[in-house]
Coordinates of N, CA and C in Angstrom, one line a residue:
M1 N -78.6 -75.8 -316.2 CA -79.7 -75.0 -316.7 C -79.7 -73.6 -316.2
S2 N -79.4 -73.4 -314.9 CA -79.3 -72.1 -314.3 C -78.1 -71.3 -314.8
V3 N -77.0 -71.9 -314.9 CA -75.8 -71.2 -315.3 C -75.9 -70.7 -316.7
T4 N -76.3 -71.6 -317.6 CA -76.5 -71.2 -319.0 C -77.6 -70.2 -319.2
G5 N -78.6 -70.3 -318.4 CA -79.7 -69.3 -318.4 C -79.2 -67.9 -318.0
I6 N -78.4 -67.8 -317.0 CA -77.9 -66.5 -316.5 C -77.0 -65.9 -317.6
A7 N -76.1 -66.8 -318.2 CA -75.2 -66.4 -319.2 C -76.0 -65.8 -320.4
L8 N -77.1 -66.4 -320.8 CA -77.9 -66.0 -321.9 C -78.6 -64.7 -321.6
I9 N -79.0 -64.5 -320.3 CA -79.6 -63.2 -319.9 C -78.6 -62.1 -320.0
L10 N -77.4 -62.4 -319.6 CA -76.3 -61.3 -319.7 C -76.1 -61.0 -321.2
F11 N -76.1 -61.9 -322.1 CA -76.0 -61.6 -323.5 C -77.2 -60.8 -324.0
L12 N -78.4 -61.1 -323.6 CA -79.6 -60.4 -324.0 C -79.4 -58.9 -323.5
T13 N -78.8 -58.7 -322.3 CA -78.7 -57.4 -321.8 C -77.7 -56.6 -322.7
F14 N -76.6 -57.2 -323.1 CA -75.7 -56.5 -324.1 C -76.5 -56.2 -325.4
H15 N -77.2 -57.2 -325.9 CA -77.9 -57.1 -327.2 C -79.0 -56.0 -327.1
G16 N -79.7 -56.0 -326.0 CA -80.7 -54.9 -325.8 C -80.1 -53.5 -325.8
C17 N -79.0 -53.4 -325.1 CA -78.3 -52.0 -325.0 C -77.8 -51.7 -326.4
M18 N -77.3 -52.6 -327.1 CA -76.8 -52.4 -328.5 C -77.9 -52.0 -329.4
N19 N -79.1 -52.6 -329.3 CA -80.2 -52.3 -330.1 C -80.7 -50.8 -329.9
V20 N -80.7 -50.4 -328.6 CA -81.2 -49.1 -328.3 C -80.4 -48.0 -329.1
V21 N -79.1 -48.3 -329.3 CA -78.3 -47.3 -330.0 C -78.9 -47.1 -331.4
A22 N -79.5 -48.1 -332.0 CA -80.1 -47.9 -333.4 C -81.2 -46.9 -333.4
L23 N -81.8 -46.7 -332.2 CA -82.9 -45.7 -332.1 C -82.4 -44.3 -332.4
F24 N -81.1 -44.0 -332.0 CA -80.6 -42.7 -332.1 C -79.5 -42.4 -333.1
S25 N -78.8 -43.4 -333.5 CA -77.8 -43.2 -334.5 C -77.5 -44.4 -335.4
A26 N -77.8 -44.3 -336.7 CA -77.5 -45.3 -337.6 C -76.0 -45.6 -337.7
E27 N -75.2 -44.5 -337.7 CA -73.8 -44.7 -337.8 C -73.2 -45.4 -336.6
G28 N -73.7 -45.0 -335.4 CA -73.3 -45.6 -334.1 C -73.6 -47.1 -334.1
Y29 N -74.8 -47.4 -334.5 CA -75.2 -48.9 -334.5 C -74.3 -49.7 -335.5
N30 N -74.1 -49.1 -336.7 CA -73.3 -49.8 -337.7 C -71.8 -49.9 -337.3
M31 N -71.4 -49.0 -336.5 CA -70.0 -49.1 -335.9 C -69.9 -50.3 -335.0
I32 N -70.9 -50.5 -334.2 CA -71.0 -51.7 -333.3 C -71.0 -53.0 -334.1
C33 N -71.9 -53.0 -335.2 CA -72.0 -54.1 -336.1 C -70.6 -54.4 -336.8
E34 N -70.0 -53.4 -337.2 CA -68.7 -53.6 -337.8 C -67.6 -54.1 -336.9
F35 N -67.7 -53.6 -335.6 CA -66.7 -54.1 -334.6 C -67.0 -55.6 -334.3
L36 N -68.2 -56.0 -334.3 CA -68.5 -57.5 -334.2 C -68.4 -58.2 -335.5
G37 N -69.3 -58.0 -336.4 CA -69.2 -58.5 -337.8 C -68.7 -60.0 -337.8
A38 N -67.8 -60.3 -338.8 CA -67.3 -61.6 -339.0 C -65.9 -61.7 -338.4
N39 N -65.5 -60.9 -337.5 CA -64.2 -61.0 -336.9 C -64.1 -62.3 -336.1
W40 N -62.8 -62.7 -335.9 CA -62.6 -64.0 -335.3 C -63.2 -64.1 -333.9
Y41 N -63.1 -63.0 -333.1 CA -63.6 -63.0 -331.7 C -65.1 -63.0 -331.7
A42 N -65.8 -62.4 -332.7 CA -67.2 -62.4 -332.8 C -67.7 -63.8 -333.2
V43 N -67.0 -64.5 -334.1 CA -67.3 -65.8 -334.5 C -67.2 -66.8 -333.3
V44 N -66.1 -66.7 -332.6 CA -65.9 -67.5 -331.4 C -67.0 -67.3 -330.4
A45 N -67.3 -66.0 -330.1 CA -68.4 -65.7 -329.2 C -69.7 -66.3 -329.6
T46 N -70.0 -66.2 -331.0 CA -71.2 -66.8 -331.5 C -71.3 -68.3 -331.3
L47 N -70.2 -68.9 -331.5 CA -70.1 -70.4 -331.3 C -70.4 -70.7 -329.8
G48 N -69.8 -69.9 -328.9 CA -70.0 -70.0 -327.5 C -71.5 -69.9 -327.1
L49 N -72.1 -68.8 -327.7 CA -73.5 -68.6 -327.4 C -74.4 -69.8 -327.9
A50 N -74.0 -70.3 -329.1 CA -74.8 -71.4 -329.7 C -74.7 -72.6 -328.8
A51 N -73.5 -72.8 -328.2 CA -73.3 -74.0 -327.3 C -74.1 -73.8 -326.0
L52 N -74.1 -72.6 -325.5 CA -74.9 -72.3 -324.3 C -76.4 -72.5 -324.6
A53 N -76.9 -72.1 -325.7 CA -78.3 -72.3 -326.1 C -78.7 -73.7 -326.2
V54 N -77.8 -74.5 -326.9 CA -78.0 -75.9 -327.1 C -78.1 -76.6 -325.7
I55 N -77.1 -76.4 -324.9 CA -77.1 -77.0 -323.6 C -78.3 -76.6 -322.8
H56 N -78.7 -75.4 -322.8 CA -79.9 -74.9 -322.1 C -81.2 -75.7 -322.6
I57 N -81.3 -75.8 -323.9 CA -82.5 -76.4 -324.5 C -82.5 -77.9 -324.2
V58 N -81.3 -78.6 -324.3 CA -81.2 -80.0 -324.0 C -81.6 -80.3 -322.6
Y59 N -81.1 -79.5 -321.7 CA -81.4 -79.7 -320.3 C -82.9 -79.4 -320.0
A60 N -83.5 -78.5 -320.7 CA -84.9 -78.2 -320.5 C -85.7 -79.4 -320.8
F61 N -85.4 -80.1 -321.9 CA -86.2 -81.3 -322.2 C -85.9 -82.5 -321.2
I62 N -84.6 -82.6 -320.8 CA -84.3 -83.6 -319.8 C -85.0 -83.4 -318.5
L63 N -85.0 -82.1 -318.0 CA -85.6 -81.8 -316.7 C -87.1 -82.0 -316.8
T64 N -87.7 -81.6 -317.9 CA -89.1 -81.7 -318.1 C -89.5 -83.2 -318.1
A65 N -88.8 -84.0 -318.7 CA -89.0 -85.5 -318.7 C -88.9 -86.1 -317.3
Q66 N -87.9 -85.6 -316.6 CA -87.6 -86.1 -315.2 C -88.8 -85.7 -314.3
N67 N -89.2 -84.4 -314.5 CA -90.3 -83.9 -313.6 C -91.6 -84.7 -313.9
R68 N -91.9 -84.9 -315.1 CA -93.1 -85.7 -315.4 C -93.1 -87.1 -314.9
T69 N -91.9 -87.7 -315.0 CA -91.8 -89.1 -314.5 C -91.9 -89.1 -313.0
A70 N -91.4 -88.1 -312.3 CA -91.5 -88.0 -310.9 C -92.9 -87.8 -310.4
R71 N -93.6 -87.0 -311.1 CA -95.0 -86.6 -310.7 C -96.0 -87.8 -311.0
G72 N -95.7 -88.5 -312.1 CA -96.6 -89.6 -312.4 C -98.0 -89.2 -312.8
D73 N -99.0 -89.8 -312.2 CA -100.4 -89.4 -312.5 C -100.8 -88.1 -311.9
N74 N -100.0 -87.5 -311.1 CA -100.4 -86.3 -310.4 C -100.0 -85.0 -311.1
R75 N -99.4 -85.2 -312.3 CA -98.8 -84.0 -313.0 C -99.8 -83.1 -313.5
Y76 N -101.1 -83.5 -313.6 CA -102.1 -82.5 -314.1 C -103.0 -82.0 -313.0
E77 N -102.6 -82.2 -311.7 CA -103.3 -81.6 -310.6 C -103.3 -80.1 -310.7
V78 N -104.4 -79.5 -310.3 CA -104.5 -78.0 -310.3 C -103.8 -77.4 -309.1
A79 N -102.9 -76.5 -309.3 CA -102.2 -75.9 -308.2 C -103.1 -75.0 -307.4
T80 N -103.0 -75.1 -306.1 CA -103.9 -74.3 -305.2 C -103.1 -73.4 -304.3
T81 N -101.8 -73.2 -304.5 CA -101.0 -72.4 -303.7 C -101.4 -70.9 -303.8
V82 N -101.1 -70.2 -302.8 CA -101.4 -68.7 -302.8 C -100.6 -67.9 -303.7
N83 N -99.5 -68.6 -304.2 CA -98.6 -67.9 -305.1 C -99.0 -68.1 -306.6
A84 N -100.1 -68.8 -306.8 CA -100.5 -69.1 -308.2 C -100.8 -67.8 -308.9
G85 N -100.1 -67.5 -310.0 CA -100.3 -66.3 -310.7 C -99.5 -66.3 -312.0
K86 N -99.1 -65.2 -312.5 CA -98.4 -65.1 -313.7 C -97.1 -65.9 -313.7
V87 N -96.3 -65.7 -312.6 CA -95.0 -66.4 -312.5 C -95.3 -67.9 -312.4
E88 N -96.3 -68.3 -311.6 CA -96.6 -69.8 -311.5 C -97.0 -70.3 -312.8
W89 N -97.9 -69.5 -313.5 CA -98.3 -70.0 -314.9 C -97.1 -70.2 -315.8
A90 N -96.1 -69.3 -315.7 CA -94.9 -69.4 -316.5 C -94.1 -70.6 -316.1
S91 N -94.0 -70.9 -314.8 CA -93.3 -72.0 -314.3 C -93.9 -73.3 -314.8
K92 N -95.2 -73.4 -315.0 CA -95.8 -74.6 -315.4 C -95.9 -74.7 -316.9
N93 N -95.5 -73.7 -317.6 CA -95.5 -73.8 -319.1 C -94.1 -73.4 -319.7
M94 N -93.1 -73.6 -318.9 CA -91.7 -73.2 -319.4 C -91.3 -73.9 -320.7
L95 N -91.7 -75.2 -320.9 CA -91.4 -75.9 -322.1 C -92.0 -75.3 -323.3
V96 N -93.3 -75.0 -323.2 CA -94.1 -74.4 -324.3 C -93.5 -73.0 -324.6
L97 N -93.3 -72.2 -323.6 CA -92.7 -70.9 -323.8 C -91.3 -71.0 -324.4
G98 N -90.6 -72.0 -323.9 CA -89.2 -72.3 -324.5 C -89.3 -72.6 -326.0
I99 N -90.3 -73.4 -326.4 CA -90.4 -73.7 -327.8 C -90.7 -72.5 -328.6
I100 N -91.6 -71.6 -328.1 CA -91.9 -70.4 -328.8 C -90.6 -69.5 -328.9
V101 N -89.9 -69.5 -327.8 CA -88.6 -68.7 -327.8 C -87.6 -69.2 -328.9
V102 N -87.5 -70.5 -329.0 CA -86.6 -71.1 -329.9 C -87.1 -70.8 -331.4
L103 N -88.4 -70.9 -331.6 CA -88.9 -70.6 -333.0 C -88.6 -69.1 -333.3
G104 N -88.8 -68.2 -332.3 CA -88.5 -66.8 -332.5 C -87.0 -66.6 -332.8
L105 N -86.2 -67.4 -332.1 CA -84.7 -67.3 -332.3 C -84.3 -67.7 -333.7
L106 N -85.0 -68.8 -334.2 CA -84.7 -69.2 -335.6 C -85.1 -68.1 -336.6
L107 N -86.2 -67.4 -336.3 CA -86.6 -66.3 -337.2 C -85.6 -65.2 -337.1
H108 N -85.1 -64.9 -335.9 CA -84.1 -63.8 -335.7 C -82.8 -64.2 -336.4
L109 N -82.4 -65.4 -336.3 CA -81.2 -65.8 -337.0 C -81.3 -65.7 -338.5
W110 N -82.5 -66.0 -339.0 CA -82.7 -66.0 -340.5 C -82.7 -64.5 -340.9
N111 N -83.3 -63.6 -340.2 CA -83.4 -62.2 -340.6 C -82.1 -61.4 -340.4
F112 N -81.3 -61.8 -339.4 CA -80.1 -61.0 -339.1 C -78.8 -61.8 -339.3
W113 N -78.7 -62.8 -338.5 CA -77.4 -63.5 -338.5 C -77.1 -64.1 -339.9
Y114 N -78.0 -64.7 -340.5 CA -77.8 -65.3 -341.9 C -77.5 -64.2 -342.9
N115 N -78.1 -63.0 -342.8 CA -77.9 -62.0 -343.8 C -76.7 -61.1 -343.4
M116 N -76.2 -61.2 -342.2 CA -75.1 -60.4 -341.8 C -73.8 -61.2 -341.6
M117 N -73.6 -61.8 -340.4 CA -72.3 -62.5 -340.2 C -72.1 -63.6 -341.2
F118 N -73.1 -64.5 -341.4 CA -73.0 -65.6 -342.3 C -72.7 -65.1 -343.7
A119 N -73.4 -64.1 -344.2 CA -73.2 -63.6 -345.5 C -71.8 -63.0 -345.7
E120 N -71.3 -62.4 -344.6 CA -70.0 -61.8 -344.7 C -68.9 -62.9 -344.7
L121 N -69.2 -64.0 -343.9 CA -68.2 -65.1 -343.9 C -68.1 -65.8 -345.2
V122 N -69.2 -66.0 -345.9 CA -69.1 -66.7 -347.2 C -69.0 -65.8 -348.4
G123 N -68.9 -64.5 -348.1 CA -68.7 -63.6 -349.2 C -69.9 -63.3 -350.0
A124 N -71.1 -63.6 -349.5 CA -72.4 -63.3 -350.2 C -72.7 -61.8 -350.2
M125 N -73.5 -61.4 -351.1 CA -73.9 -60.0 -351.2 C -75.4 -59.9 -351.3
P126 N -76.1 -59.9 -350.2 CA -77.6 -59.8 -350.2 C -78.0 -58.4 -350.6
A127 N -79.3 -58.1 -350.7 CA -79.8 -56.8 -351.1 C -79.3 -55.7 -350.3
I128 N -79.1 -55.9 -349.0 CA -78.5 -54.9 -348.1 C -77.1 -55.4 -347.7
S129 N -76.2 -54.5 -347.6 CA -74.8 -54.9 -347.2 C -74.8 -55.7 -345.9
P130 N -74.1 -56.7 -345.8 CA -74.0 -57.5 -344.5 C -73.5 -56.7 -343.3
T131 N -72.8 -55.6 -343.6 CA -72.3 -54.7 -342.5 C -73.3 -53.6 -342.1
D132 N -74.4 -53.5 -342.9 CA -75.4 -52.4 -342.6 C -76.5 -53.0 -341.7
G133 N -76.1 -53.1 -340.4 CA -77.1 -53.6 -339.5 C -78.3 -52.7 -339.3
F134 N -78.1 -51.4 -339.4 CA -79.2 -50.5 -339.4 C -80.2 -50.7 -340.5
G135 N -79.7 -50.9 -341.7 CA -80.5 -51.2 -342.9 C -81.3 -52.5 -342.7
W136 N -80.7 -53.5 -342.1 CA -81.5 -54.7 -341.9 C -82.6 -54.6 -340.8
I137 N -82.3 -53.8 -339.8 CA -83.4 -53.5 -338.8 C -84.5 -52.7 -339.5
K138 N -84.2 -51.7 -340.2 CA -85.2 -50.9 -340.9 C -86.0 -51.8 -341.9
E139 N -85.3 -52.7 -342.6 CA -86.0 -53.6 -343.6 C -86.9 -54.6 -342.9
T140 N -86.4 -55.2 -341.8 CA -87.2 -56.2 -341.2 C -88.4 -55.7 -340.5
F141 N -88.3 -54.6 -339.7 CA -89.4 -54.1 -338.9 C -90.3 -53.2 -339.7
S142 N -90.0 -52.9 -340.9 CA -91.0 -52.2 -341.7 C -92.0 -53.1 -342.3
N143 N -91.8 -54.4 -342.1 CA -92.7 -55.5 -342.5 C -93.6 -55.8 -341.3
P144 N -94.9 -55.5 -341.4 CA -95.8 -55.7 -340.2 C -95.9 -57.2 -339.7
V145 N -95.7 -58.1 -340.7 CA -95.8 -59.5 -340.3 C -94.6 -59.9 -339.4
F146 N -93.4 -59.5 -339.8 CA -92.2 -59.7 -338.9 C -92.3 -59.0 -337.6
S147 N -92.8 -57.8 -337.6 CA -92.9 -57.0 -336.4 C -93.9 -57.7 -335.4
V148 N -95.0 -58.2 -335.9 CA -96.0 -58.9 -335.0 C -95.4 -60.2 -334.5
L149 N -94.7 -60.9 -335.3 CA -94.1 -62.2 -334.9 C -93.0 -61.9 -333.8
Y150 N -92.2 -60.8 -334.0 CA -91.2 -60.5 -333.0 C -91.8 -60.1 -331.7
L151 N -93.0 -59.4 -331.7 CA -93.6 -58.9 -330.5 C -94.2 -60.2 -329.7
V152 N -94.7 -61.1 -330.5 CA -95.2 -62.4 -329.9 C -94.0 -63.1 -329.2
W153 N -92.9 -63.1 -329.9 CA -91.7 -63.8 -329.4 C -91.2 -63.1 -328.1
L154 N -91.2 -61.8 -328.1 CA -90.7 -61.0 -327.0 C -91.7 -61.2 -325.8
V155 N -93.0 -61.3 -326.0 CA -93.9 -61.6 -324.9 C -93.6 -62.9 -324.3
A156 N -93.4 -63.9 -325.1 CA -93.1 -65.3 -324.6 C -91.8 -65.3 -323.9
L157 N -90.8 -64.5 -324.4 CA -89.5 -64.4 -323.8 C -89.6 -63.8 -322.4
W158 N -90.5 -62.8 -322.3 CA -90.8 -62.1 -321.0 C -91.3 -63.1 -320.0
F159 N -92.3 -63.9 -320.3 CA -92.8 -64.9 -319.4 C -91.7 -65.9 -319.0
H160 N -91.0 -66.3 -320.0 CA -89.9 -67.3 -319.8 C -88.9 -66.8 -318.8
L161 N -88.4 -65.5 -319.0 CA -87.4 -65.0 -318.2 C -87.9 -64.5 -316.8
S162 N -89.2 -64.1 -316.8 CA -89.7 -63.7 -315.5 C -89.7 -64.8 -314.4
H163 N -89.8 -66.0 -314.9 CA -89.7 -67.2 -314.0 C -88.2 -67.6 -313.9
G164 N -87.5 -67.6 -315.1 CA -86.2 -68.1 -315.2 C -85.2 -67.4 -314.3
F165 N -85.3 -66.0 -314.3 CA -84.4 -65.2 -313.5 C -84.3 -65.6 -312.1
W166 N -85.4 -65.6 -311.3 CA -85.3 -65.9 -309.9 C -85.1 -67.4 -309.7
S167 N -85.6 -68.2 -310.6 CA -85.5 -69.7 -310.5 C -84.0 -70.1 -310.6
A168 N -83.3 -69.4 -311.5 CA -81.9 -69.7 -311.6 C -81.1 -69.4 -310.3
L169 N -81.4 -68.2 -309.8 CA -80.7 -67.8 -308.5 C -81.1 -68.7 -307.4
Q170 N -82.4 -69.1 -307.3 CA -82.8 -70.1 -306.3 C -82.0 -71.4 -306.4
T171 N -81.9 -71.9 -307.6 CA -81.2 -73.1 -307.9 C -79.7 -73.0 -307.4
L172 N -79.1 -71.9 -307.6 CA -77.7 -71.7 -307.2 C -77.6 -71.4 -305.7
G173 N -78.7 -71.3 -305.0 CA -78.7 -71.1 -303.5 C -78.7 -69.7 -303.1
L174 N -79.0 -68.8 -304.0 CA -79.0 -67.3 -303.6 C -80.4 -66.9 -303.3
N175 N -81.0 -67.5 -302.3 CA -82.4 -67.2 -301.9 C -82.5 -67.0 -300.4
G176 N -83.4 -67.8 -299.8 CA -83.6 -67.6 -298.4 C -85.0 -67.0 -298.2
K177 N -85.5 -67.0 -296.9 CA -86.8 -66.5 -296.7 C -87.0 -65.0 -297.1
T178 N -85.9 -64.2 -296.9 CA -86.0 -62.8 -297.2 C -85.8 -62.5 -298.7
W179 N -84.7 -63.1 -299.2 CA -84.3 -62.8 -300.6 C -85.1 -63.5 -301.6
F180 N -85.9 -64.5 -301.3 CA -86.7 -65.2 -302.3 C -87.7 -64.2 -302.9
C181 N -88.4 -63.5 -302.1 CA -89.4 -62.5 -302.7 C -88.7 -61.3 -303.3
R182 N -87.5 -60.9 -302.8 CA -86.8 -59.8 -303.3 C -86.3 -60.1 -304.7
W183 N -85.8 -61.3 -304.9 CA -85.3 -61.7 -306.2 C -86.4 -61.8 -307.2
K184 N -87.6 -62.1 -306.8 CA -88.7 -62.2 -307.7 C -89.0 -60.8 -308.2
V185 N -89.0 -59.8 -307.3 CA -89.3 -58.4 -307.6 C -88.2 -57.8 -308.5
I186 N -87.0 -58.1 -308.1 CA -85.8 -57.6 -308.9 C -85.8 -58.2 -310.3
G187 N -86.1 -59.5 -310.3 CA -86.1 -60.1 -311.6 C -87.2 -59.6 -312.5
L188 N -88.4 -59.4 -312.0 CA -89.5 -58.9 -312.7 C -89.2 -57.5 -313.3
I189 N -88.6 -56.6 -312.5 CA -88.2 -55.3 -313.0 C -87.2 -55.4 -314.0
Y190 N -86.1 -56.2 -313.8 CA -85.0 -56.3 -314.7 C -85.4 -56.8 -316.0
V191 N -86.2 -57.9 -316.0 CA -86.6 -58.5 -317.2 C -87.6 -57.6 -318.0
T192 N -88.4 -56.9 -317.3 CA -89.4 -56.0 -318.0 C -88.6 -54.9 -318.7
L193 N -87.7 -54.3 -318.0 CA -86.9 -53.2 -318.6 C -86.0 -53.7 -319.8
L194 N -85.5 -55.0 -319.6 CA -84.7 -55.6 -320.7 C -85.5 -55.8 -321.9
L195 N -86.7 -56.4 -321.8 CA -87.6 -56.7 -322.9 C -88.1 -55.4 -323.6
L196 N -88.3 -54.4 -322.7 CA -88.8 -53.1 -323.3 C -87.8 -52.5 -324.3
C197 N -86.5 -52.8 -324.0 CA -85.5 -52.3 -324.9 C -85.7 -52.9 -326.3
F198 N -86.1 -54.1 -326.4 CA -86.3 -54.8 -327.7 C -87.7 -54.3 -328.3
V199 N -88.7 -54.3 -327.4 CA -90.0 -53.9 -327.9 C -90.0 -52.5 -328.5
V200 N -89.4 -51.6 -327.8 CA -89.4 -50.2 -328.3 C -88.7 -50.1 -329.7
V201 N -87.6 -50.8 -329.9 CA -87.0 -50.8 -331.2 C -87.9 -51.3 -332.3
V202 N -88.6 -52.4 -332.0 CA -89.5 -53.0 -333.0 C -90.6 -52.0 -333.3
L203 N -91.2 -51.4 -332.3 CA -92.3 -50.4 -332.6 C -91.8 -49.2 -333.3
A204 N -90.7 -48.7 -332.8 CA -90.2 -47.4 -333.4 C -89.8 -47.6 -334.9
F205 N -89.3 -48.7 -335.3 CA -89.0 -48.9 -336.7 C -90.2 -49.3 -337.5
W206 N -91.1 -50.0 -336.8 CA -92.3 -50.4 -337.5 C -93.1 -49.2 -337.9
F207 N -93.3 -48.2 -337.0 CA -94.0 -47.0 -337.3 C -93.2 -45.9 -337.8
G208 N -91.9 -46.1 -338.0 CA -91.0 -45.2 -338.6 C -90.8 -43.9 -337.8
C209 N -90.8 -44.1 -336.4 CA -90.6 -42.9 -335.6 C -89.4 -42.9 -334.7
A210 N -88.4 -43.8 -335.1 CA -87.1 -43.7 -334.4 C -86.4 -42.5 -334.8
P211 N -85.8 -41.8 -333.8 CA -85.0 -40.5 -334.1 C -84.0 -40.7 -335.1
S212 N -83.4 -41.9 -335.2 CA -82.3 -42.1 -336.2 C -82.9 -42.2 -337.6
L213 N -84.2 -42.3 -337.8 CA -84.8 -42.3 -339.1 C -85.1 -40.9 -339.6
C214 N -85.0 -39.9 -338.7 CA -85.5 -38.6 -339.1 C -84.5 -37.8 -339.9
D215 N -83.2 -38.1 -339.9 CA -82.2 -37.4 -340.6 C -82.2 -35.9 -340.3
G216 N -82.4 -35.6 -339.0 CA -82.4 -34.2 -338.6 C -83.7 -33.5 -338.6
A217 N -84.7 -34.2 -339.3 CA -86.0 -33.6 -339.4 C -86.9 -34.2 -338.3
C218 N -88.0 -33.5 -338.0 CA -88.9 -34.0 -336.9 C -89.8 -35.1 -337.4
C219 N -89.9 -36.2 -336.7 CA -90.7 -37.3 -337.1 C -92.2 -37.0 -336.8

């Protein structure tokens, strides 16, 4: 659970940095999309990511079932620890947050992967070219419904990762009395900056104020 979670966070870091490019250059973003596209190495990486996600989800259900069995009738007791707060709330609702994250992932796969890599693999020609990643971002986030759904997804993902980041490191033994609190702070900052990369892109394209949409003119 921890190893797959860390691997997925690293992928999100790459994805977030990639998305930020779309804010400033349509050509630059599409160059990245073309480099990835339906090339064999991108397909292999996608299958690897899918495997990581499936393993992570399966273990989430297994561990949740084991925890509930171990707690028995005490699983609904109210926590009274001094650390009860946002992170603790997230830790007690990781399965629910995880389900929202998975639903958001399915929406994301439908809007982008299905219309881009999959369409390119099968030779389909959707309304926008499968290699025009910038066009798909513009098309998707110009729709207020999709933009709101993505923002809800990203908020759930923030809560999920704010707990998952330090929890994964703790599971791997990278904690201790001093570093336990430090990892929480580092994780909170890292995850917040990471998710802001995605949120800014959604908002910028929703309201049409991304510099890459200006074509040299002032937005």
